[in-house]
XYZ file of N, CA, C and O in Angstrom:
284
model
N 24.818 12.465 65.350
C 24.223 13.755 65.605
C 24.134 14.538 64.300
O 24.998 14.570 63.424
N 22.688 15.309 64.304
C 22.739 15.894 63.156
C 22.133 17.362 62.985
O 21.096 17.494 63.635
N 22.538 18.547 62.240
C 21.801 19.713 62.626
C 19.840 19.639 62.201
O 19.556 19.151 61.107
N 19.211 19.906 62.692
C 17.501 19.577 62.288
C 17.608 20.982 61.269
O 18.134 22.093 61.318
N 16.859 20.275 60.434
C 16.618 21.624 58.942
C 15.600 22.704 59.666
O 15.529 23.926 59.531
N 15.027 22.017 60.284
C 14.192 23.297 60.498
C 14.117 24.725 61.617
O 13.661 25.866 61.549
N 14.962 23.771 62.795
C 15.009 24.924 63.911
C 16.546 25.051 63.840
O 16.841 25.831 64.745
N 17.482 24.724 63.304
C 18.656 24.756 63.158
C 19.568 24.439 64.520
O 20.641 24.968 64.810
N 18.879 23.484 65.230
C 19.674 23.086 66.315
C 20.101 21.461 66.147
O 20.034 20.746 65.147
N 20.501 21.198 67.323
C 21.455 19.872 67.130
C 20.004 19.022 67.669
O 19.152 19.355 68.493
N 20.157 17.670 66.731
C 19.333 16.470 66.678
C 20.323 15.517 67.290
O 21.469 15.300 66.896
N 19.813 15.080 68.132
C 20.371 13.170 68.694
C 20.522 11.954 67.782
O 21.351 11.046 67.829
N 19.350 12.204 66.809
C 18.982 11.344 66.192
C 19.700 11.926 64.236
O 19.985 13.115 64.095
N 19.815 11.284 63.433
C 20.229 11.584 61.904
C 19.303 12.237 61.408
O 19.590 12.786 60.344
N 17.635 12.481 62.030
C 16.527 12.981 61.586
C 16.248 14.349 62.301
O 16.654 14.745 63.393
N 15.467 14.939 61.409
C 14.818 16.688 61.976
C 14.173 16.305 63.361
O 13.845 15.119 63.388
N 13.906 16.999 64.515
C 13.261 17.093 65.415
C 11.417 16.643 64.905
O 10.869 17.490 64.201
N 10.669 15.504 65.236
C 9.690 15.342 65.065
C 9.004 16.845 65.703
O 8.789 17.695 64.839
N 8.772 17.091 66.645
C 8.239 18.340 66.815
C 8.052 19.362 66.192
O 6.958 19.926 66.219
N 9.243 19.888 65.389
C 9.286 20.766 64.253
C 9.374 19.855 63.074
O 10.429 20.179 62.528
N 8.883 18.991 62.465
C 8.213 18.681 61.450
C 7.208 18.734 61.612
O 6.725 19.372 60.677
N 5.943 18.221 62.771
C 4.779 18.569 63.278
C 3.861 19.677 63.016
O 2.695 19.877 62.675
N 5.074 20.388 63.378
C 4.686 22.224 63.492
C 4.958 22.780 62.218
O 4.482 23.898 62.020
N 5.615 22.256 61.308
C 5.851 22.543 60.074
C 4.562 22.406 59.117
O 4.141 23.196 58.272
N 4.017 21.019 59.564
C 3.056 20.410 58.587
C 1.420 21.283 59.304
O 0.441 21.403 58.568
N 1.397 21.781 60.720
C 0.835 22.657 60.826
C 0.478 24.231 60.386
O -0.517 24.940 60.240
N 1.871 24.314 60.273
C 1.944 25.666 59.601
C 1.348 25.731 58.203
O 0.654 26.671 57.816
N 1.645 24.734 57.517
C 1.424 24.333 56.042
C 0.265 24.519 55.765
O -0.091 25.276 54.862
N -0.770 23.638 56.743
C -2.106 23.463 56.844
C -2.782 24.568 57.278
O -3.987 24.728 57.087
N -1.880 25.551 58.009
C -2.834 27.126 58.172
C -2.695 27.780 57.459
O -3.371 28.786 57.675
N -1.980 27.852 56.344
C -1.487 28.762 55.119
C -2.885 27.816 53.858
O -3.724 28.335 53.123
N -2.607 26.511 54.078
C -3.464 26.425 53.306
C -5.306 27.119 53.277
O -5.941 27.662 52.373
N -5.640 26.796 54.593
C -6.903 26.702 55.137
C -7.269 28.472 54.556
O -8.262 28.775 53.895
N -6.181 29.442 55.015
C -6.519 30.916 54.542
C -6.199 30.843 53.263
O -6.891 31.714 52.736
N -5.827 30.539 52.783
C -5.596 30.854 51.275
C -7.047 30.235 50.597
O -7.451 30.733 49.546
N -7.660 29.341 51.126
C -9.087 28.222 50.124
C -10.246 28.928 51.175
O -11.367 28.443 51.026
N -10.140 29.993 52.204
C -11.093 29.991 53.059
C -12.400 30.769 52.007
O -13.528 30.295 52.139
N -12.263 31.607 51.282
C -12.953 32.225 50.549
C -13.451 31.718 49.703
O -14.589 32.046 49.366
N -12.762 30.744 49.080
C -13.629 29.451 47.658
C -14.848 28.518 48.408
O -15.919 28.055 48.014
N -13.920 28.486 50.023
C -15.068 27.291 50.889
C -16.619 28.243 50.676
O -17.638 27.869 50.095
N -16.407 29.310 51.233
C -17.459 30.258 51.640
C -18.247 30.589 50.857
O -19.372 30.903 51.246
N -17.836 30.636 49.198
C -18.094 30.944 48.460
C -18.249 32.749 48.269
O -18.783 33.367 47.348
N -17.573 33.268 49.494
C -17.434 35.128 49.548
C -17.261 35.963 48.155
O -17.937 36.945 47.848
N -16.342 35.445 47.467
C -15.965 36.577 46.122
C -17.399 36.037 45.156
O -17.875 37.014 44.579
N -17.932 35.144 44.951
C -19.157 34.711 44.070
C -20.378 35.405 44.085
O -20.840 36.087 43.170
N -20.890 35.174 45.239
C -22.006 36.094 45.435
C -22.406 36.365 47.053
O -22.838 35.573 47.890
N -22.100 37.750 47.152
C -22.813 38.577 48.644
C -23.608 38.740 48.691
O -23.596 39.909 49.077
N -24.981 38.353 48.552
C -26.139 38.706 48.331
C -26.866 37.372 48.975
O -28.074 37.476 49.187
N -26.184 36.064 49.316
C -26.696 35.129 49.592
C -25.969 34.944 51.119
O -25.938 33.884 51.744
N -25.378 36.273 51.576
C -24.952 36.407 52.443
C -25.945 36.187 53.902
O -27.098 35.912 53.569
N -25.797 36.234 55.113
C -26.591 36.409 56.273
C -26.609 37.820 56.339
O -25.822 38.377 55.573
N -27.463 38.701 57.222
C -27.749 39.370 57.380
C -26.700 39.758 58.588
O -26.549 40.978 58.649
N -26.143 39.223 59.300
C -24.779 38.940 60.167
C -23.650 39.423 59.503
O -23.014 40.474 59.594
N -23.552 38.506 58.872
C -22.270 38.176 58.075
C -22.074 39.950 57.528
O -20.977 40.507 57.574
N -23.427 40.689 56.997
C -22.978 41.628 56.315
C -22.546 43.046 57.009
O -21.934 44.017 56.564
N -23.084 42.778 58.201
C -22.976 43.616 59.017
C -21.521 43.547 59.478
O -20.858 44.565 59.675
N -21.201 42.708 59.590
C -19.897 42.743 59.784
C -18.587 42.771 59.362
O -17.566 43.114 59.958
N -18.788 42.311 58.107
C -18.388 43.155 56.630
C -18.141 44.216 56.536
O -16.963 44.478 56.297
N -19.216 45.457 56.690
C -18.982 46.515 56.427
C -18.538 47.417 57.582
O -17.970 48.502 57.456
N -18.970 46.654 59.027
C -17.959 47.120 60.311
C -16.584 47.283 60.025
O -16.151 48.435 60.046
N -15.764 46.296 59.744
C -14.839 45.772 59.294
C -13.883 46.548 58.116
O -12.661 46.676 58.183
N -15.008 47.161 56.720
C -14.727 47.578 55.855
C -14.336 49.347 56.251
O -13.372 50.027 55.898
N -15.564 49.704 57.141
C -15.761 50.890 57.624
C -14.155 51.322 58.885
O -13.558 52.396 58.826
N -13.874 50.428 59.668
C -12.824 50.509 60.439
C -11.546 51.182 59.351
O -11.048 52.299 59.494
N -11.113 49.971 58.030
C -10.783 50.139 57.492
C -10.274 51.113 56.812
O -9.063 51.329 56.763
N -11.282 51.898 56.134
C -11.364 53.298 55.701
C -10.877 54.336 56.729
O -9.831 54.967 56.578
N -11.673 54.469 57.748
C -11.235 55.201 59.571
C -9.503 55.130 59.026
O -8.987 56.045 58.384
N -8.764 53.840 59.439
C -7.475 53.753 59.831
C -6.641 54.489 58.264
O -5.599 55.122 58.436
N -7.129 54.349 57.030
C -7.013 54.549 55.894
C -6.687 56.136 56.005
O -5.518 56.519 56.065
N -7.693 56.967 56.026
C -8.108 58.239 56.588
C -7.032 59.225 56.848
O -6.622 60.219 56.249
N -6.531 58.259 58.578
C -5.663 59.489 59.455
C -4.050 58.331 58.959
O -2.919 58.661 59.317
């Protein structure tokens, strides 16, 4: 029996709970995905090659922003 590194409970086995290594290597992969989401998109390069969507919602977004900023 062994304590699992990651959820800090007792393992059956000498190894971490597969489940929370799973969820670990998930987590990993959502930290990555937001951190590169903006290089994918190419967003900080150029807005101008934006959708007409996309910008609108941008500045919804930006505008909320400011609002909560405000009060």
């Amino acid at each position: 029996m062994k304590i699992c590194n990651i959820c800090h409970k007792i393992s059956a086995t000498d190894k971490d709970h597969t489940d929370c290594i799973q969820k670990r290597s998930i987590e990993m992969e959502d930290g990555n995905f937001k951190n590169n989401i903006t290089e994918k998109l190419s967003l900080s390069k150029n807005n101008q090659d934006l959708g007409i969507e996309v910008k609108a919602i941008l500045e919804h977004l930006s505008r909320d922003k400011n609002q909560k900023d405000e009060l």
